[in-house]
């Protein structure tokens, strides 16, 4: 009886491991036919990935282009799931349709990733960009990239992320963890040229955003966030925290611009942008009041004394004029505008681009 019981246990173990092996299907991009992600001829197993596939994008003559959802050719995968995604060194993947990476394990990848309008990438767990011997270049030209847990930009190899549009975020609830730039063993750079980088609004300080803090104890790890026409969005009043990173050179403006930190107390959101002063005198102005355009709103912030705000059209016509003793914001129509700020300390002018 003991012998029979032992055989049954061993049989069950074999079955469990067999099921695990079947579920963890590794499928590799070859690109031998064309660039179509949904062409079975481009995959080593002769089939397209599904919800149980560990997908590897290898270097090939034809880069992989995912521009139609998996569900369009696989009715059994209505949620556009794959299990894992790895882009090897030299591999290239362009995404302009929805795809969900659902494994409960962390995702580690390098190579070249491009996200375009219409595309969305949702990673169920942490996303590590730039791994051992495989640096990463990520271009976000549109769409949304979201990591449910941590988003780590440079792990054991360098990573440069260019956000040229769209939104990059971690989950906006209790699942979301820090966005980490250049903390591990390499250089992490984020160029926020357009679009939005959103931290978890429930977290504060380095729990939400960590830049070059050498979290793994490597003194050579480094990184920064450069802001041009994009917006960093953080929950709560993070003005002091952000200013510390600005002073340390970890958050920096694009050439010829200066960082502006705005807190919207009604929405409980801190916005970090970069503006272009209209004259060299503005860069050294002692006027504390800031005027900043974010989306379809104008924010007047850091008001420490009575401030007279005048907004002019690009042709010089006065469009709006008011005085305020406190921070305020209001909706405004799209276009290019010039704002002047006058206080007892002096005057400065700011260019505003409303979207």
Short mmCIF file of C-alpha atoms in Angstrom, two decimals:
data_model
loop_
_atom_site.label_atom_id
_atom_site.label_comp_id
_atom_site.label_asym_id
_atom_site.label_seq_id
_atom_site.Cartn_x
_atom_site.Cartn_y
_atom_site.Cartn_z
CA UNK A 1 0.00 0.00 0.00
CA UNK A 2 2.83 2.36 0.85
CA UNK A 3 4.39 1.58 -2.52
CA UNK A 4 1.14 2.39 -4.32
CA UNK A 5 0.74 5.65 -2.39
CA UNK A 6 4.31 6.68 -3.25
CA UNK A 7 3.69 5.96 -6.94
CA UNK A 8 0.54 8.08 -6.86
CA UNK A 9 2.40 10.99 -5.26
CA UNK A 10 5.21 10.77 -7.84
CA UNK A 11 2.65 10.63 -10.65
CA UNK A 12 0.94 13.75 -9.35
CA UNK A 13 4.29 15.59 -9.13
CA UNK A 14 5.05 14.71 -12.74
CA UNK A 15 1.64 15.96 -13.80
CA UNK A 16 2.09 19.25 -11.92
CA UNK A 17 5.48 19.89 -13.50
CA UNK A 18 4.13 18.90 -16.91
CA UNK A 19 1.27 21.38 -16.62
CA UNK A 20 3.72 24.09 -15.55
CA UNK A 21 5.92 23.35 -18.54
CA UNK A 22 2.91 23.56 -20.88
CA UNK A 23 1.72 26.82 -19.36
CA UNK A 24 5.16 28.44 -19.64
CA UNK A 25 5.39 28.44 -23.44
CA UNK A 26 8.47 30.29 -24.71
CA UNK A 27 7.96 31.77 -28.16
CA UNK A 28 10.61 33.78 -30.02
CA UNK A 29 10.29 36.38 -32.77
CA UNK A 30 12.29 35.54 -35.91
CA UNK A 31 10.83 38.08 -38.35
CA UNK A 32 11.70 35.85 -41.30
CA UNK A 33 8.64 36.92 -43.29
CA UNK A 34 7.83 40.55 -42.44
CA UNK A 35 7.25 42.89 -39.47
CA UNK A 36 3.69 41.74 -38.66
CA UNK A 37 3.43 40.59 -35.02
CA UNK A 38 0.29 38.62 -35.93
CA UNK A 39 1.91 36.68 -38.78
CA UNK A 40 2.51 33.09 -37.61
CA UNK A 41 5.45 32.78 -40.02
CA UNK A 42 7.43 35.28 -37.92
CA UNK A 43 7.52 33.07 -34.80
CA UNK A 44 9.75 30.07 -34.14
CA UNK A 45 6.80 27.89 -33.06
CA UNK A 46 4.71 28.80 -36.11
CA UNK A 47 1.96 30.35 -34.01
CA UNK A 48 1.21 33.78 -32.57
CA UNK A 49 1.61 34.43 -28.82
CA UNK A 50 -1.30 33.85 -26.46
CA UNK A 51 -2.04 34.32 -22.76
CA UNK A 52 0.41 31.57 -21.73
CA UNK A 53 3.29 32.76 -23.93
CA UNK A 54 6.63 34.01 -22.64
CA UNK A 55 7.41 36.28 -25.59
CA UNK A 56 10.99 37.00 -26.65
CA UNK A 57 11.69 39.64 -29.30
CA UNK A 58 15.07 38.70 -30.76
CA UNK A 59 17.23 40.78 -33.09
CA UNK A 60 16.10 40.25 -36.68
CA UNK A 61 16.09 41.80 -40.12
CA UNK A 62 12.44 42.76 -39.67
CA UNK A 63 11.56 44.52 -36.43
CA UNK A 64 8.30 43.48 -34.78
CA UNK A 65 5.28 45.77 -35.27
CA UNK A 66 2.19 45.15 -33.14
CA UNK A 67 -0.50 47.36 -34.68
CA UNK A 68 -3.58 45.14 -34.32
CA UNK A 69 -4.79 43.58 -31.08
CA UNK A 70 -4.30 39.85 -30.51
CA UNK A 71 -8.06 39.51 -30.11
CA UNK A 72 -8.59 40.38 -33.79
CA UNK A 73 -7.14 37.00 -34.82
CA UNK A 74 -7.57 35.02 -31.59
CA UNK A 75 -11.13 35.19 -30.29
CA UNK A 76 -10.09 33.17 -27.26
CA UNK A 77 -7.78 36.00 -26.15
CA UNK A 78 -10.28 38.83 -25.88
CA UNK A 79 -8.15 40.59 -23.24
CA UNK A 80 -4.99 40.66 -25.41
CA UNK A 81 -2.87 38.80 -22.83
CA UNK A 82 0.64 37.46 -23.04
CA UNK A 83 2.52 36.08 -20.04
CA UNK A 84 5.98 37.70 -20.24
CA UNK A 85 7.81 40.08 -22.58
CA UNK A 86 11.56 40.15 -23.11
CA UNK A 87 13.22 42.28 -25.79
CA UNK A 88 16.74 41.03 -26.42
CA UNK A 89 19.73 43.18 -27.31
CA UNK A 90 19.14 44.41 -30.86
CA UNK A 91 15.48 43.45 -30.74
CA UNK A 92 12.86 46.06 -31.67
CA UNK A 93 9.15 46.18 -30.85
CA UNK A 94 6.68 48.89 -31.89
CA UNK A 95 3.26 48.87 -30.23
CA UNK A 96 0.17 50.78 -31.42
CA UNK A 97 -2.60 48.47 -30.13
CA UNK A 98 -3.58 47.20 -26.65
CA UNK A 99 -1.51 44.43 -25.05
CA UNK A 100 -1.43 43.18 -21.45
CA UNK A 101 1.54 41.43 -19.86
CA UNK A 102 -0.01 39.36 -17.12
CA UNK A 103 2.60 37.20 -15.37
CA UNK A 104 2.67 37.47 -11.58
CA UNK A 105 6.48 37.63 -11.80
CA UNK A 106 8.49 40.77 -12.51
CA UNK A 107 9.25 41.76 -16.11
CA UNK A 108 12.88 42.37 -17.11
CA UNK A 109 13.65 43.68 -20.58
CA UNK A 110 16.10 45.70 -22.65
CA UNK A 111 16.33 46.31 -26.40
CA UNK A 112 14.27 48.92 -28.22
CA UNK A 113 10.62 49.55 -27.38
CA UNK A 114 8.42 52.13 -29.11
CA UNK A 115 4.85 52.95 -28.05
CA UNK A 116 2.64 54.92 -30.42
CA UNK A 117 -0.87 56.44 -30.45
CA UNK A 118 -3.52 53.74 -29.99
CA UNK A 119 -1.15 51.53 -28.06
CA UNK A 120 -1.39 50.55 -24.42
CA UNK A 121 0.94 48.31 -22.43
CA UNK A 122 -0.12 47.18 -18.96
CA UNK A 123 2.37 45.17 -16.93
CA UNK A 124 0.77 43.19 -14.12
CA UNK A 125 3.87 43.36 -11.93
CA UNK A 126 7.09 45.39 -11.73
CA UNK A 127 8.80 46.47 -14.96
CA UNK A 128 12.62 46.60 -15.08
CA UNK A 129 14.09 48.39 -18.12
CA UNK A 130 17.78 47.86 -18.91
CA UNK A 131 19.01 44.47 -17.72
CA UNK A 132 22.34 42.63 -17.60
CA UNK A 133 24.25 43.16 -20.88
CA UNK A 134 21.06 44.49 -22.47
CA UNK A 135 20.54 48.27 -22.24
CA UNK A 136 17.13 49.66 -23.15
CA UNK A 137 15.89 52.53 -25.28
CA UNK A 138 12.20 53.32 -24.82
CA UNK A 139 10.35 55.87 -26.95
CA UNK A 140 6.84 56.78 -25.82
CA UNK A 141 5.35 58.70 -28.75
CA UNK A 142 1.73 58.21 -27.63
CA UNK A 143 -0.55 55.75 -25.87
CA UNK A 144 -0.12 54.56 -22.28
CA UNK A 145 2.47 52.46 -20.49
CA UNK A 146 1.56 51.36 -16.98
CA UNK A 147 3.30 49.17 -14.41
CA UNK A 148 1.14 47.75 -11.65
CA UNK A 149 4.03 47.80 -9.17
CA UNK A 150 7.49 49.39 -9.55
CA UNK A 151 8.72 51.02 -12.75
CA UNK A 152 12.53 50.82 -12.75
CA UNK A 153 14.37 52.76 -15.45
CA UNK A 154 17.85 51.18 -15.57
CA UNK A 155 18.44 48.06 -13.53
CA UNK A 156 21.77 46.42 -14.45
CA UNK A 157 22.23 48.22 -17.78
CA UNK A 158 21.56 51.78 -18.92
CA UNK A 159 18.09 52.88 -19.98
CA UNK A 160 16.98 56.04 -21.76
CA UNK A 161 13.25 56.71 -21.87
CA UNK A 162 12.05 59.47 -24.20
CA UNK A 163 8.48 60.47 -23.42
CA UNK A 164 7.37 62.35 -26.53
CA UNK A 165 3.63 62.02 -25.87
CA UNK A 166 1.12 59.82 -24.10
CA UNK A 167 1.31 58.76 -20.45
CA UNK A 168 3.76 56.69 -18.42
CA UNK A 169 2.57 55.66 -14.95
CA UNK A 170 2.39 53.17 -12.15
CA UNK A 171 -0.97 52.02 -10.83
CA UNK A 172 -2.89 54.94 -9.32
CA UNK A 173 -4.02 52.88 -6.31
CA UNK A 174 -2.52 50.87 -3.47
CA UNK A 175 -0.80 48.49 -5.92
CA UNK A 176 1.41 51.19 -7.42
CA UNK A 177 4.96 51.61 -6.15
CA UNK A 178 7.82 53.99 -6.93
CA UNK A 179 9.05 55.16 -10.30
CA UNK A 180 12.79 54.60 -9.95
CA UNK A 181 15.30 56.32 -12.25
CA UNK A 182 18.98 55.33 -12.16
CA UNK A 183 19.02 53.76 -8.72
CA UNK A 184 20.56 50.41 -9.36
CA UNK A 185 23.78 49.60 -11.22
CA UNK A 186 23.61 51.81 -14.31
CA UNK A 187 22.49 55.15 -15.75
CA UNK A 188 18.79 55.95 -16.03
CA UNK A 189 17.62 58.97 -18.05
CA UNK A 190 14.07 60.14 -18.66
CA UNK A 191 13.53 62.93 -21.21
CA UNK A 192 10.01 64.29 -20.65
CA UNK A 193 9.67 66.07 -23.98
CA UNK A 194 5.85 65.90 -24.15
CA UNK A 195 3.15 63.89 -22.42
CA UNK A 196 2.84 62.99 -18.75
CA UNK A 197 4.80 60.99 -16.18
CA UNK A 198 2.46 60.05 -13.29
CA UNK A 199 3.55 58.72 -9.91
CA UNK A 200 1.21 56.97 -7.49
CA UNK A 201 -0.89 59.79 -5.95
CA UNK A 202 -1.10 57.89 -2.65
CA UNK A 203 2.67 58.00 -2.10
CA UNK A 204 4.97 60.85 -1.09
CA UNK A 205 8.63 61.75 -1.65
CA UNK A 206 11.00 58.94 -2.58
CA UNK A 207 8.24 56.40 -2.01
CA UNK A 208 6.67 57.83 -5.19
CA UNK A 209 9.73 58.98 -7.19
CA UNK A 210 13.34 57.99 -6.59
CA UNK A 211 16.17 59.40 -8.74
CA UNK A 212 19.82 58.36 -8.39
CA UNK A 213 19.56 57.38 -4.74
CA UNK A 214 21.87 54.36 -5.18
CA UNK A 215 19.29 52.03 -3.73
CA UNK A 216 21.44 48.96 -4.41
CA UNK A 217 24.54 50.47 -2.85
CA UNK A 218 26.38 51.14 -6.11
CA UNK A 219 28.02 54.61 -5.89
CA UNK A 220 28.34 54.74 -9.70
CA UNK A 221 24.60 54.51 -10.32
CA UNK A 222 23.21 57.77 -11.65
CA UNK A 223 20.29 59.30 -13.46
CA UNK A 224 18.06 62.33 -13.95
CA UNK A 225 14.69 63.51 -15.22
CA UNK A 226 14.83 66.25 -17.86
CA UNK A 227 11.61 68.20 -18.48
CA UNK A 228 10.90 70.10 -21.69
CA UNK A 229 7.24 70.35 -22.74
CA UNK A 230 5.94 67.43 -20.68
CA UNK A 231 4.51 67.29 -17.16
CA UNK A 232 5.50 65.34 -14.06
CA UNK A 233 2.40 64.72 -11.95
CA UNK A 234 2.59 63.72 -8.26
CA UNK A 235 -0.10 63.34 -5.62
CA UNK A 236 -0.27 65.75 -2.68
CA UNK A 237 1.92 68.74 -1.95
CA UNK A 238 5.38 67.68 -3.19
CA UNK A 239 6.80 71.18 -3.73
CA UNK A 240 9.57 70.90 -1.14
CA UNK A 241 10.51 67.38 -2.24
CA UNK A 242 10.68 68.33 -5.92
CA UNK A 243 12.69 71.47 -5.19
CA UNK A 244 15.26 69.31 -3.42
CA UNK A 245 15.68 67.20 -6.56
CA UNK A 246 15.89 70.36 -8.69
CA UNK A 247 18.65 71.76 -6.46
CA UNK A 248 20.51 68.43 -6.67
CA UNK A 249 20.27 68.42 -10.47
CA UNK A 250 18.17 65.25 -10.49
CA UNK A 251 15.21 67.08 -12.03
CA UNK A 252 16.41 69.56 -14.63
CA UNK A 253 14.85 71.75 -17.33
CA UNK A 254 15.58 71.56 -21.03
CA UNK A 255 18.12 74.06 -22.31
CA UNK A 256 16.93 77.66 -21.96
CA UNK A 257 14.08 76.79 -19.60
CA UNK A 258 13.45 76.81 -15.88
CA UNK A 259 11.54 74.37 -13.68
CA UNK A 260 8.15 75.48 -12.32
CA UNK A 261 6.50 73.55 -9.49
CA UNK A 262 2.76 74.12 -9.06
CA UNK A 263 0.48 72.69 -6.38
CA UNK A 264 -3.26 72.45 -7.07
CA UNK A 265 -4.77 72.26 -3.57
CA UNK A 266 -8.24 71.50 -4.91
CA UNK A 267 -7.10 68.43 -6.85
CA UNK A 268 -4.28 67.67 -4.36
CA UNK A 269 -1.83 67.32 -7.25
CA UNK A 270 1.66 68.74 -7.77
CA UNK A 271 2.61 69.56 -11.37
CA UNK A 272 6.22 69.98 -12.45
CA UNK A 273 6.85 71.65 -15.80
CA UNK A 274 9.47 73.78 -17.53
CA UNK A 275 8.92 77.27 -18.95
CA UNK A 276 10.92 79.59 -21.17
CA UNK A 277 11.68 83.04 -19.72
CA UNK A 278 11.14 85.84 -22.22
CA UNK A 279 14.30 87.72 -21.34
CA UNK A 280 17.56 87.14 -19.53
CA UNK A 281 16.30 89.41 -16.75
CA UNK A 282 13.49 86.99 -15.99
CA UNK A 283 15.95 84.22 -15.05
CA UNK A 284 17.29 86.26 -12.18
CA UNK A 285 13.98 87.85 -11.22
CA UNK A 286 13.25 88.00 -7.52
CA UNK A 287 9.49 87.88 -8.22
CA UNK A 288 8.29 84.73 -6.46
CA UNK A 289 4.86 84.48 -8.13
CA UNK A 290 4.77 81.86 -10.90
CA UNK A 291 2.32 81.62 -13.80
CA UNK A 292 2.19 78.26 -15.52
CA UNK A 293 0.09 76.57 -18.23
CA UNK A 294 -0.92 72.95 -17.64
CA UNK A 295 -3.44 71.41 -20.02
CA UNK A 296 -6.32 73.87 -20.42
CA UNK A 297 -5.66 75.69 -17.14
CA UNK A 298 -3.44 78.55 -16.02
CA UNK A 299 -1.98 78.18 -12.51
CA UNK A 300 -0.78 81.15 -10.46
CA UNK A 301 1.35 79.80 -7.63
CA UNK A 302 3.87 80.70 -4.94
CA UNK A 303 2.07 84.01 -4.35
CA UNK A 304 3.76 85.78 -1.41
CA UNK A 305 2.50 89.33 -1.99
CA UNK A 306 -0.13 91.14 -4.05
CA UNK A 307 0.45 90.15 -7.68
CA UNK A 308 -0.96 91.83 -10.75
CA UNK A 309 -1.34 89.37 -13.65
CA UNK A 310 -1.85 90.53 -17.22
CA UNK A 311 -2.31 88.08 -20.09
CA UNK A 312 -1.74 89.27 -23.66
CA UNK A 313 -2.23 87.70 -27.07
CA UNK A 314 0.82 87.14 -29.23
CA UNK A 315 -0.12 90.36 -31.08
CA UNK A 316 -0.05 92.36 -27.84
CA UNK A 317 -3.78 92.69 -27.12
CA UNK A 318 -4.69 92.56 -23.41
CA UNK A 319 -6.99 89.54 -22.87
CA UNK A 320 -7.21 89.21 -19.09
CA UNK A 321 -6.06 91.28 -16.11
CA UNK A 322 -6.49 90.68 -12.37
CA UNK A 323 -4.82 90.95 -8.96
CA UNK A 324 -4.45 88.16 -6.40
CA UNK A 325 -3.02 87.66 -2.92
CA UNK A 326 -3.22 83.86 -3.07
CA UNK A 327 -2.59 80.92 -5.36
CA UNK A 328 -5.33 80.41 -7.92
CA UNK A 329 -6.08 78.65 -11.20
CA UNK A 330 -8.62 79.02 -14.02
CA UNK A 331 -9.47 77.54 -17.40
CA UNK A 332 -8.22 79.37 -20.48
CA UNK A 333 -8.54 78.91 -24.23
CA UNK A 334 -5.85 77.25 -26.32
CA UNK A 335 -3.12 79.22 -28.02
CA UNK A 336 0.13 81.02 -27.32
CA UNK A 337 -0.08 83.82 -24.73
CA UNK A 338 2.23 86.17 -22.85
CA UNK A 339 1.73 86.68 -19.10
CA UNK A 340 3.31 89.52 -17.11
CA UNK A 341 3.57 89.40 -13.33
CA UNK A 342 4.04 92.60 -11.35
CA UNK A 343 4.66 92.69 -7.58
CA UNK A 344 6.41 95.08 -5.18
CA UNK A 345 9.60 93.10 -5.83
CA UNK A 346 9.56 93.66 -9.59
CA UNK A 347 8.13 92.31 -12.84
CA UNK A 348 8.65 89.31 -15.09
CA UNK A 349 7.14 87.93 -18.30
CA UNK A 350 6.29 84.32 -19.11
CA UNK A 351 5.28 82.59 -22.35
CA UNK A 352 2.23 80.31 -21.97
CA UNK A 353 1.30 77.56 -24.45
CA UNK A 354 -2.28 76.39 -23.80
CA UNK A 355 -3.26 73.00 -25.23
#
